[in-house]
Each structure stands twice: as C-alpha cells, then as structure tokens.
Coordinates of C-alpha atoms in Angstrom, one line a residue:
M1 CA 112.0 -41.1 -79.7
R2 CA 108.6 -42.4 -80.5
G3 CA 108.4 -43.8 -77.0
L4 CA 109.2 -40.4 -75.5
I5 CA 106.5 -38.8 -77.4
L6 CA 103.9 -41.3 -76.2
I7 CA 105.0 -40.9 -72.6
F8 CA 104.7 -37.1 -73.0
L9 CA 101.3 -37.3 -74.5
L10 CA 100.1 -39.6 -71.7
V11 CA 101.4 -37.2 -69.1
V12 CA 99.6 -34.3 -70.7
V13 CA 96.3 -36.2 -70.8
L14 CA 96.5 -37.2 -67.2
T15 CA 97.3 -33.6 -66.2
V16 CA 94.4 -32.2 -68.1
T17 CA 92.1 -34.8 -66.5
S18 CA 93.3 -34.0 -63.0
V19 CA 92.8 -30.3 -63.5
G20 CA 89.2 -30.9 -64.8
Q21 CA 88.5 -33.0 -61.8
V22 CA 89.9 -30.4 -59.5
L23 CA 87.9 -27.7 -61.2
S24 CA 84.7 -29.8 -61.1
A25 CA 85.2 -30.5 -57.3
N26 CA 85.4 -26.8 -56.3
P27 CA 81.9 -25.1 -57.1
S28 CA 81.6 -21.6 -58.2
E29 CA 80.7 -18.7 -55.7
T30 CA 77.1 -18.6 -57.0
E31 CA 76.5 -22.3 -56.4
F32 CA 78.0 -22.0 -52.9
S33 CA 75.6 -19.1 -52.0
E34 CA 72.5 -21.1 -53.1
I35 CA 73.6 -24.0 -50.9
S36 CA 74.0 -21.8 -47.9
K37 CA 70.6 -20.3 -48.5
L38 CA 68.9 -23.7 -48.7
R39 CA 70.6 -24.8 -45.5
E40 CA 69.4 -21.7 -43.7
E41 CA 65.8 -22.3 -44.8
I42 CA 66.0 -25.8 -43.6
R43 CA 67.2 -24.6 -40.2
L44 CA 64.5 -22.0 -40.0
L45 CA 61.8 -24.6 -40.9
R46 CA 63.1 -27.0 -38.3
E47 CA 63.1 -24.3 -35.6
N48 CA 59.6 -23.1 -36.5
Y49 CA 58.3 -26.6 -36.5
E50 CA 59.8 -27.3 -33.1
R51 CA 58.4 -24.1 -31.7
Q52 CA 54.9 -24.7 -33.0
L53 CA 55.0 -28.2 -31.8
E54 CA 55.9 -27.0 -28.3
E55 CA 53.1 -24.4 -28.3
L56 CA 50.5 -26.9 -29.5
K57 CA 51.6 -29.3 -26.8
A58 CA 51.4 -26.6 -24.1
S59 CA 47.9 -25.6 -25.4
Y60 CA 46.6 -29.1 -25.3
E61 CA 48.1 -29.6 -21.8
R62 CA 46.3 -26.5 -20.5
R63 CA 43.0 -27.6 -22.0
I64 CA 43.3 -31.1 -20.6
K65 CA 44.1 -29.6 -17.2
L66 CA 41.0 -27.3 -17.3
L67 CA 38.8 -30.2 -18.3
E68 CA 40.1 -32.3 -15.5
E69 CA 39.4 -29.5 -13.0
R70 CA 35.9 -29.0 -14.3
L71 CA 35.2 -32.7 -14.2
K72 CA 36.4 -32.8 -10.6
R73 CA 34.1 -29.8 -9.6
V74 CA 31.1 -31.4 -11.3
E75 CA 31.7 -34.6 -9.5
E76 CA 32.1 -32.8 -6.1
E77 CA 28.9 -30.7 -6.7
K78 CA 26.9 -33.8 -7.6
Y79 CA 28.1 -35.5 -4.5
L80 CA 27.4 -32.5 -2.3
A81 CA 23.9 -32.0 -3.8
K82 CA 23.0 -35.6 -3.0
D83 CA 24.5 -35.2 0.4
S84 CA 22.7 -31.9 1.0
Q85 CA 19.3 -33.3 -0.2
R86 CA 19.7 -36.3 2.1
L87 CA 20.6 -34.0 5.0
K88 CA 17.5 -31.8 4.3
E89 CA 15.3 -34.8 4.4
E90 CA 16.8 -36.0 7.6
V91 CA 16.3 -32.6 9.3
K92 CA 12.8 -32.3 8.0
E93 CA 11.9 -35.7 9.4
E94 CA 13.4 -34.8 12.8
V95 CA 11.6 -31.4 12.9
L96 CA 8.2 -33.0 12.0
E97 CA 8.7 -35.6 14.7
E98 CA 9.4 -32.9 17.3
I99 CA 6.6 -30.5 16.4
Q100 CA 3.9 -33.2 15.7
P101 CA 2.7 -33.2 19.4
V102 CA 2.4 -29.4 19.3
I103 CA 0.5 -29.5 16.1
S104 CA -1.8 -32.2 17.4
S105 CA -2.6 -30.3 20.5
S106 CA -3.1 -26.9 18.7
V107 CA -5.7 -28.2 16.3
R108 CA -7.9 -29.5 19.1
T109 CA -11.2 -27.7 19.3
F110 CA -12.5 -26.1 22.4
P111 CA -15.9 -24.4 23.1
S112 CA -14.6 -20.8 23.2
M113 CA -12.6 -20.9 19.9
F114 CA -15.6 -19.8 17.8
N115 CA -16.7 -17.0 20.2
P116 CA -16.6 -13.5 18.6
A117 CA -14.3 -10.7 19.8
V118 CA -16.1 -8.4 22.2
S119 CA -15.3 -4.8 23.1
L120 CA -16.9 -1.9 24.9
T121 CA -15.9 1.7 24.2
I122 CA -17.1 4.4 26.5
D123 CA -17.0 8.0 25.2
T124 CA -17.7 10.7 27.7
M125 CA -17.5 14.5 27.2
A126 CA -17.8 17.7 29.1
K127 CA -19.0 20.5 26.8
Y128 CA -19.5 24.2 26.9
Y129 CA -21.4 26.4 24.3
S130 CA -21.5 30.1 24.4
N131 CA -24.7 30.4 22.4
E132 CA -28.1 30.0 24.0
G133 CA -30.2 26.9 23.5
R134 CA -27.2 24.5 23.9
D135 CA -26.7 22.5 27.1
N136 CA -23.5 22.9 29.0
S137 CA -23.0 19.6 30.7
F138 CA -20.9 16.5 31.3
D139 CA -22.6 13.4 29.8
L140 CA -22.1 10.0 28.3
R141 CA -22.0 10.6 24.6
S142 CA -22.0 6.9 23.7
A143 CA -21.3 3.4 24.9
E144 CA -20.4 1.2 21.9
L145 CA -20.6 -2.6 22.3
M146 CA -19.0 -4.4 19.3
L147 CA -19.0 -8.1 18.4
S148 CA -16.9 -9.4 15.5
G149 CA -15.6 -12.6 14.2
S150 CA -15.3 -15.1 11.4
V151 CA -18.2 -17.3 10.6
D152 CA -16.2 -19.6 8.3
P153 CA -13.1 -19.1 5.9
F154 CA -15.3 -17.1 3.5
L155 CA -17.5 -15.0 5.7
S156 CA -16.8 -12.6 8.6
A157 CA -19.5 -10.6 10.5
Y158 CA -19.8 -7.9 13.0
A159 CA -22.5 -6.0 15.0
V160 CA -22.4 -2.7 16.9
I161 CA -24.9 -1.8 19.6
L162 CA -24.8 1.8 20.5
G163 CA -26.2 3.2 23.7
T164 CA -26.6 6.9 24.7
E165 CA -28.3 8.5 27.7
E166 CA -31.5 8.7 25.6
D167 CA -31.8 5.2 24.0
V168 CA -30.1 2.0 22.8
E169 CA -30.0 1.1 19.1
L170 CA -28.5 -1.4 16.7
H171 CA -26.0 0.8 15.1
E172 CA -24.4 -1.7 12.6
A173 CA -24.9 -5.3 11.7
A174 CA -23.2 -6.6 8.6
G175 CA -21.5 -9.5 7.0
V176 CA -18.5 -9.5 4.6
V177 CA -18.0 -12.3 2.0
R178 CA -14.5 -12.8 0.6
L179 CA -14.7 -13.6 -3.1
P180 CA -12.0 -14.6 -5.6
M181 CA -9.8 -12.2 -7.5
G182 CA -9.8 -9.6 -4.7
F183 CA -13.6 -9.1 -4.7
S184 CA -15.7 -8.8 -1.5
L185 CA -19.4 -8.3 -0.8
K186 CA -20.8 -6.5 2.2
G187 CA -24.4 -6.6 3.2
G188 CA -26.5 -5.3 6.1
K189 CA -26.5 -2.1 8.0
F190 CA -23.2 -0.4 8.0
F191 CA -21.2 2.8 7.4
A192 CA -21.1 3.6 3.6
D193 CA -17.7 3.8 2.1
F194 CA -17.9 7.5 1.7
G195 CA -14.8 9.7 1.7
H196 CA -12.1 9.8 4.4
L197 CA -13.6 10.5 7.8
A198 CA -17.3 10.1 7.3
K199 CA -17.1 6.3 7.7
V200 CA -15.1 6.5 11.0
H201 CA -16.9 6.1 14.3
E202 CA -17.1 9.4 16.2
H203 CA -14.9 8.2 19.1
D204 CA -12.2 7.1 16.6
L205 CA -11.9 10.5 14.9
P206 CA -8.7 12.5 15.3
F207 CA -10.8 15.3 17.0
V208 CA -13.8 15.4 19.3
D209 CA -16.6 16.2 16.9
R210 CA -17.2 15.4 13.2
P211 CA -16.3 18.2 10.8
P212 CA -19.4 20.5 10.4
S213 CA -19.2 20.2 6.6
L214 CA -19.8 16.5 6.8
K215 CA -22.7 17.1 9.1
A216 CA -24.2 19.7 6.8
Y217 CA -24.1 17.6 3.6
L218 CA -24.4 14.0 5.0
G219 CA -26.3 14.6 8.2
G220 CA -23.6 13.0 10.2
E221 CA -22.5 9.4 10.0
P222 CA -23.4 7.9 6.6
I223 CA -25.2 4.8 8.0
V224 CA -26.9 2.8 5.2
T225 CA -28.8 -0.4 4.7
G226 CA -27.9 -2.2 1.5
V227 CA -25.0 -3.9 -0.2
E228 CA -21.5 -2.9 -1.3
L229 CA -19.3 -4.7 -3.8
G230 CA -15.6 -4.0 -3.3
W231 CA -12.6 -4.9 -5.5
L232 CA -9.0 -4.8 -4.4
V233 CA -7.4 -4.6 -7.8
P234 CA -4.6 -7.2 -8.0
I235 CA -1.8 -4.9 -9.0
E236 CA 1.4 -3.8 -7.2
R237 CA 0.0 -0.5 -6.1
Y238 CA -3.0 -0.3 -3.7
L239 CA -6.2 0.4 -5.7
H240 CA -9.7 -0.2 -4.3
L241 CA -13.0 0.3 -6.0
T242 CA -16.5 0.3 -4.3
L243 CA -20.0 0.2 -5.7
G244 CA -22.9 0.5 -3.3
I245 CA -26.7 0.3 -3.6
Y246 CA -28.8 1.3 -0.6
D247 CA -32.4 1.7 0.2
E248 CA -31.9 3.6 3.4
F249 CA -29.6 6.4 4.5
E250 CA -29.3 7.7 8.0
G251 CA -27.4 10.9 8.8
H252 CA -26.7 9.8 12.4
S253 CA -25.1 12.1 15.0
H254 CA -24.4 11.7 18.7
D255 CA -24.8 15.5 19.2
E256 CA -27.9 17.6 19.2
G257 CA -28.5 21.2 18.1
H258 CA -26.1 21.5 15.2
H259 CA -27.5 22.9 12.0
H260 CA -27.9 20.1 9.4
E261 CA -28.7 20.5 5.8
A262 CA -29.5 16.8 5.2
N263 CA -32.5 15.0 6.6
S264 CA -31.7 12.7 9.5
H265 CA -33.6 9.8 8.0
I266 CA -34.5 9.1 4.4
H267 CA -36.4 6.0 3.5
R268 CA -36.5 4.5 0.0
S269 CA -38.8 2.1 -1.7
T270 CA -37.4 -0.8 -3.7
D271 CA -37.7 1.3 -6.9
D272 CA -35.9 4.3 -5.5
F273 CA -32.3 3.5 -4.3
A274 CA -29.3 5.5 -3.4
Y275 CA -26.0 4.8 -5.3
L276 CA -22.4 5.1 -4.4
A277 CA -19.1 4.8 -6.3
R278 CA -15.7 5.2 -4.8
I279 CA -12.1 4.8 -5.9
S280 CA -9.1 5.1 -3.6
T281 CA -5.4 4.5 -3.9
G282 CA -2.3 4.9 -1.8
F283 CA 1.5 4.8 -2.4
D284 CA 4.7 5.1 -0.4
P285 CA 7.3 7.1 -2.4
F286 CA 9.7 6.8 0.5
P287 CA 9.7 4.5 3.5
D288 CA 8.7 7.2 6.0
H289 CA 6.0 8.8 3.8
N290 CA 2.5 7.7 2.8
F291 CA 0.0 9.3 0.4
R292 CA -3.7 8.4 0.1
L293 CA -6.2 9.7 -2.5
G294 CA -9.9 9.0 -3.0
A295 CA -12.9 10.2 -4.9
T296 CA -16.6 9.4 -4.1
Y297 CA -19.9 9.9 -5.8
L298 CA -23.2 9.6 -3.9
R299 CA -26.7 10.0 -5.3
F300 CA -30.0 10.2 -3.4
D301 CA -32.8 9.7 -5.8
T302 CA -35.6 10.6 -3.5
Q303 CA -34.2 14.2 -3.2
D304 CA -32.7 14.2 -6.7
R305 CA -29.5 15.0 -4.8
Q306 CA -25.8 14.3 -5.7
T307 CA -22.7 14.7 -3.6
Y308 CA -19.2 14.5 -4.9
A309 CA -16.2 14.2 -2.5
F310 CA -12.4 14.3 -3.1
D311 CA -10.1 13.3 -0.2
F312 CA -6.4 13.4 0.4
K313 CA -4.2 12.3 3.3
Y314 CA -0.5 12.5 3.9
T315 CA 1.3 10.7 6.8
W316 CA 4.9 11.1 7.9
F317 CA 5.8 8.2 10.1
P318 CA 9.6 8.0 10.7
L319 CA 10.4 4.3 11.2
S320 CA 13.3 5.2 13.5
K321 CA 10.9 7.0 15.8
A322 CA 7.7 5.1 15.3
H323 CA 6.4 5.6 18.8
Y324 CA 7.6 9.2 19.3
Q325 CA 6.8 11.2 16.1
R326 CA 4.1 11.3 13.5
L327 CA 2.6 14.0 11.2
D328 CA -0.9 13.7 9.6
F329 CA -2.4 16.1 7.1
G330 CA -5.9 15.3 5.7
M331 CA -8.4 17.2 3.7
E332 CA -11.7 16.6 1.9
V333 CA -13.7 18.8 -0.4
L334 CA -17.5 18.1 -1.0
F335 CA -19.8 19.4 -3.7
N336 CA -23.5 19.2 -3.2
R337 CA -26.2 19.4 -5.9
I338 CA -29.9 19.3 -5.2
R339 CA -32.7 19.7 -7.8
F340 CA -35.9 21.1 -6.3
A341 CA -38.9 20.3 -8.4
H342 CA -42.1 22.4 -8.3
E343 CA -45.1 20.2 -7.4
A344 CA -47.4 21.6 -10.0
H345 CA -44.9 22.7 -12.7
E346 CA -42.0 20.4 -13.4
E347 CA -40.5 22.8 -15.8
E348 CA -40.1 25.3 -12.9
A349 CA -37.6 23.1 -11.1
H350 CA -34.4 24.7 -10.1
V351 CA -31.0 23.4 -9.0
Q352 CA -28.9 24.6 -6.1
H353 CA -25.2 24.0 -5.6
A354 CA -23.1 24.3 -2.5
W355 CA -19.6 23.2 -1.6
G356 CA -17.6 22.8 1.6
G357 CA -14.8 20.9 3.1
Y358 CA -12.2 20.6 5.9
A359 CA -8.5 20.2 6.4
Y360 CA -6.5 19.3 9.5
L361 CA -2.9 18.9 10.6
E362 CA -1.9 16.9 13.6
Y363 CA 1.6 16.4 15.0
K364 CA 2.6 13.7 17.5
F365 CA 5.6 15.1 19.3
S366 CA 5.9 12.5 22.0
P367 CA 4.7 8.9 22.7
K368 CA 1.6 10.3 24.6
W369 CA 1.0 13.8 23.3
S370 CA -0.2 15.3 20.0
L371 CA -1.3 18.7 18.9
G372 CA -3.6 19.5 16.0
F373 CA -5.6 22.2 14.1
R374 CA -8.7 21.8 11.9
Y375 CA -10.3 24.2 9.5
D376 CA -13.8 23.7 8.2
Q377 CA -16.0 25.7 5.7
F378 CA -19.3 25.0 4.0
Q379 CA -22.1 26.9 2.2
Y380 CA -25.7 26.8 3.2
L381 CA -28.0 25.6 0.5
N382 CA -30.7 28.1 1.2
N383 CA -28.8 31.4 1.1
K384 CA -25.3 30.6 0.0
N385 CA -23.8 32.0 3.2
N386 CA -20.7 30.3 4.5
E387 CA -20.0 28.9 7.9
Y388 CA -16.4 28.7 9.2
T389 CA -15.0 26.7 12.1
Y390 CA -11.4 27.0 13.5
T391 CA -10.5 24.2 15.8
P392 CA -7.2 23.7 17.8
Y393 CA -7.1 20.5 19.9
L394 CA -4.7 18.7 22.2
T395 CA -4.6 14.9 22.8
F396 CA -3.1 12.9 25.6
S397 CA -3.1 9.1 25.2
P398 CA -1.7 7.2 28.2
S399 CA -2.2 4.0 26.2
E400 CA -3.7 2.8 22.9
R401 CA -7.1 2.2 24.5
H402 CA -7.2 5.3 26.8
R403 CA -7.4 8.9 25.6
W404 CA -8.1 12.4 26.8
R405 CA -8.7 15.3 24.4
F406 CA -9.2 19.0 24.8
Q407 CA -10.7 21.0 21.9
Y408 CA -11.9 24.5 21.2
N409 CA -14.2 25.5 18.3
Y410 CA -14.6 29.1 17.1
R411 CA -17.6 29.1 14.7
K412 CA -18.2 32.0 12.5
L413 CA -21.8 31.4 11.4
G414 CA -23.6 32.3 8.2
H415 CA -26.7 33.3 10.2
K416 CA -27.5 35.1 13.4
L417 CA -28.3 33.4 16.7
Y418 CA -30.9 34.3 19.3
D419 CA -28.8 37.0 20.8
D420 CA -28.1 38.5 17.4
R421 CA -24.5 37.2 17.3
S422 CA -23.1 35.4 14.3
Y423 CA -20.3 33.5 16.1
A424 CA -20.1 30.9 18.8
H425 CA -17.5 29.4 21.1
E426 CA -17.4 25.7 22.0
V427 CA -15.2 23.9 24.4
F428 CA -14.9 20.1 24.8
L429 CA -13.1 17.8 27.1
Q430 CA -13.4 14.2 25.9
W431 CA -12.5 11.0 27.8
T432 CA -12.5 7.7 25.9
F433 CA -11.5 4.2 26.9
T434 CA -12.0 0.7 25.5
L435 CA -12.4 -2.7 27.2
G436 CA -11.5 -5.7 25.1
S437 CA -10.3 -6.1 21.5
H438 CA -11.5 -3.1 19.5
K439 CA -10.9 -3.5 15.8
H440 CA -12.6 -1.7 12.9
P441 CA -12.3 -2.9 9.3
F442 CA -9.4 -1.6 7.3
Q443 CA -10.3 1.8 5.8
Y444 CA -8.5 3.7 3.0

C-alpha cells in the first residue's frame, strides 16, 4: 500500500512538471505581439539600409562619372590649345616669309613720295543783275591752286594761291601741328573756324554765292592771320573746341558791288587782337540721320565789335541709297554788336545791335541732280532796315569734280536803288571743275 502511494505521488509530480514546461514553452498573446513588432522593425531597418546604400552608391557613381568627363575635356582643351598655338605660330611664320619681299619693296623711298598733293579748281560764272551798276557778264570768278601734304608725322601744311581776272594772291598758307590728347595747333593765314559756311571756300558752297548775311556781318570769307588751338575732346560723342587769336581779319569776297557792313580789311597791332571761341558737336541718333550743332563768338577789338553765331545742320543720308538720295537742312543765326565811341566824349558812345541769318534745304533726288532753296535775312546797322533774299537753285554734277549750277536770287532790299526800286533780280550759271586731288580739312 505504501508503495502504491509513493508511485501515485511520483506520477503527480511528473505530471505537474510536464504541464509547467508546456505552459512555459507557449508564450502568451502579448509576448507574441511584441516579438512580431521587433521582427518587423528589423526588416524595415534592413530594407531602409539597403535602399540608402544603393542611393549613395548611385550618387557616388554619377559624381565619379562627371569628374572623369570633366577631366577628359580639360585634357583635350589643353592639348588643343597647345596645338592651336603651335599652328598659329607656324601660319604667322609662313605669312611673314611670303609678305617680307612686298614689305621690303614698299618701304623703299623714291623722289616723289614727299611731293605735296596739287589741285587746281576753276570756277567760272555767267551772271545777270537787274539793277544798274552791276556788270552782266561771263567771267572767271577764281582759279584756286592748292598744295597740301605732310611735313613729318606731327606736322601737315597747305597753301592756296588764288587768281582772278584782276590779280593773284596768296589766299591761305598754314601749318597744323598734331599734339597729344586730341589737341592741335594751327598757325599762319587761313579761314577762321567761324560758324557753318563762312569757313567754306566759295566754289565748295552748296549754292553759287555766299549768304548775304555772312557778307554783311563778316565781309565775306573770314580770312585771318594768327593761331588757333583746337581740342577734339576724347569722349565717345564728337565734341570739338577752338580758341583763336588773330592780328588780322580780311572779309574777302570774289564778287563786287554787294553791300557790306564789315570793312574789307582790318589791321591790328600786337596789342589789339581779335579773339574767337567755338564749340561744335555732332551725333547720329539713327544710322541714316546726322545732326550738327555749333556756337561761335568773335570779337574785333579795333571796332569794339562782337559777333555771335549759332549754327545747325541736319543730314538724311540713307545708307541703302547713298549715291541716289540725300537731304540737307542747314541754318545759322548771327547777332552783331558794335559800340561806336564819340571821339571827344567817351560817355556819349552808343551801341548798335543787328541780327541776321540764313536757312537752306537741298534734296538730292538722283545721282547727278539736286534741288535746293535758301532764305536769307539781315538788318542794316545804320537804319535797322531788313534785307531779304529768296534763292532757288538747281545743281547738276556729272562727277565729283565737275559741277554745273543754276541759281536765281530775288533780293528785297532795305534801301532804294538808283532807279528808285527796292528789289533786285539776280541770275547765275556756275561751272566748276577740279584737276588733281582736291581736299579741304575736315570741318564741323
């Protein structure tokens, strides 16, 4: 009996132990959920790690590829640069070898290379005047012989000998020194840098005669003896300044019989000079259009006389029709001031003012033909009367050095003529031609 009890107890103990082991081997539902979560996190971490690793690998591979391509380009450019430089040197040597004989032959001196350029301009005119006292004739207005050239790299010179039916004279003789910074110095006998058309030779004017207002206030061509300092200001836009000092002023004209307010010849001592100041500019707002502006001041001390001038010019020059069409409009206004002193009583001196000017329009409608019109007006100093001139003109130019021009002037005078008329008709037929190279200095 005791043995049976012991066996029974042993069986109970073994059963309880087996049940405990079974219970301990099967986790609860909570523990199973936590294990599943941990496994999922581990899987996600592994996938994220593998993805980032692939992306990093791809990024580095792209960068390495770009660096390799860049290195290849640098090496190729370096090689090409060396090869290009070598090729340039070879071409340069070959070209120099080929042109060296030409250069050597071109720099040889010959006796005529220092000879000046020579030209002869013949200006003839048939003229008719309705008023008495003026000759109706066909005559030689002028024969202009011009010599110009370079003395050395710094100095150029020119001379003009003018002949008419009455006499021959030295019209101009001057030298121009080129200085640094755009400066230049002119000295001798020359046309003063006054206004727009005053400094232009009469045969080079756009019409037959010089505007009457210029003749009235300047006496004709402003020929001076002295010096002028010019400065082409070194800026993008054209700007030129001129200062002049003269001891002689000649109002020169090729015509006779016109009414002049200025004396034809004024001589000055060394203590009594004439002074000039001028500023001029120009600009091209569009390729086919050009504008020029200028202002001039001129003082004659011997007459206590001052003249102011303001000039303007517009040019339409279509590049597509350079030889067929052109339009020029120019004008100039002058103000004259003279102080007349009483010989005995200085305090009784009085001042007289007068003004005048001209405007013209010329249209080139074909390679050889152009048509123009000029208007001129000025006041007399003695009585303030005005003189008006209306001028149509027609120009035919077979070539650059050959020109015919027909012009008509209707002058409404400020005084009466011999036949008690206050108007006059004038008709001109001009024929001008040039032999040789005829060049005048650049004028603005």
